[in-house]
């Protein structure tokens, strides 16, 4: 089946790493002081996303006889979030900065977070380390999409295999 064709989907979401990353941001002292929770760092819903573009980062200009044109959001300047959310830093990066980071460059940031590191390193292992965490999936080539689907399949298989090993009785 094809990948999601919505511009909201990205490699971090597709590998289920984004929920874990949002929780890291929500646990920062600055986020807790501001009253932010993990949903504040979601560009799909929540109070933290840009109200103007609804977290897309761009506006779609419909052209009558040509393909639609996408222009950066004039309010958030393609950063997807409100300024108060962008002010929160984890490892020196705002949430928008992290989304603009390649998988390879993000891996060292998550060494102390094994589940996130595992999910992102699987992207690198199939040659997708150059993708940014926030790259819209609808911009991927057919080959990139196939490798991303492979990552998800192998990730699910690995999780299931690990769970079955944990629950399997010890053999004599």
CSV table of N, CA, C and O in Angstrom, one decimal, residues 52-53 57-60 70-79:
chain,number,residue,atom,x,y,z
A,52,UNK,N,-2.2,30.1,11.7
A,52,UNK,CA,-2.4,30.5,10.3
A,52,UNK,C,-2.3,29.4,9.3
A,52,UNK,O,-3.2,29.2,8.5
A,53,UNK,N,-1.3,28.5,9.4
A,53,UNK,CA,-1.1,27.4,8.4
A,53,UNK,C,-1.6,26.1,9.0
A,53,UNK,O,-1.5,25.1,8.3
A,57,UNK,N,3.2,24.7,7.7
A,57,UNK,CA,4.4,25.4,7.3
A,57,UNK,C,4.4,26.2,6.0
A,57,UNK,O,5.3,26.9,5.6
A,58,UNK,N,3.3,26.0,5.3
A,58,UNK,CA,3.2,26.7,4.0
A,58,UNK,C,1.7,26.9,3.7
A,58,UNK,O,0.8,26.4,4.4
A,59,UNK,N,1.5,27.7,2.7
A,59,UNK,CA,0.1,28.0,2.2
A,59,UNK,C,0.0,27.4,0.8
A,59,UNK,O,1.0,27.5,0.0
A,60,UNK,N,-1.1,26.9,0.5
A,60,UNK,CA,-1.3,26.4,-0.9
A,60,UNK,C,-2.1,27.5,-1.7
A,60,UNK,O,-3.2,27.9,-1.3
A,70,UNK,N,3.0,26.2,-3.7
A,70,UNK,CA,3.1,26.2,-2.2
A,70,UNK,C,4.1,27.3,-1.8
A,70,UNK,O,5.2,27.3,-2.3
A,71,UNK,N,3.6,28.2,-0.9
A,71,UNK,CA,4.5,29.3,-0.5
A,71,UNK,C,4.7,29.2,1.0
A,71,UNK,O,3.8,28.7,1.7
A,72,UNK,N,5.8,29.6,1.6
A,72,UNK,CA,6.0,29.5,3.0
A,72,UNK,C,5.0,30.3,3.8
A,72,UNK,O,4.5,31.4,3.3
A,73,UNK,N,4.6,29.8,4.9
A,73,UNK,CA,3.6,30.5,5.7
A,73,UNK,C,4.2,31.9,6.2
A,73,UNK,O,5.3,31.9,6.7
A,74,UNK,N,3.5,33.0,6.0
A,74,UNK,CA,4.0,34.3,6.3
A,74,UNK,C,4.1,34.5,7.8
A,74,UNK,O,4.8,35.4,8.3
A,75,UNK,N,3.4,33.7,8.6
A,75,UNK,CA,3.3,33.9,10.1
A,75,UNK,C,4.5,33.1,10.7
A,75,UNK,O,5.3,33.7,11.5
A,76,UNK,N,4.6,31.8,10.5
A,76,UNK,CA,5.6,31.0,11.1
A,76,UNK,C,6.9,30.8,10.3
A,76,UNK,O,7.8,30.2,10.8
A,77,UNK,N,6.8,31.3,9.1
A,77,UNK,CA,8.0,31.2,8.2
A,77,UNK,C,8.4,29.8,8.0
A,77,UNK,O,9.6,29.4,8.1
A,78,UNK,N,7.5,28.9,7.8
A,78,UNK,CA,7.7,27.4,7.5
A,78,UNK,C,8.1,26.7,8.7
A,78,UNK,O,8.5,25.5,8.6
A,79,UNK,N,8.1,27.3,9.9
A,79,UNK,CA,8.5,26.6,11.1
A,79,UNK,C,7.4,25.8,11.8
A,79,UNK,O,7.7,25.1,12.8
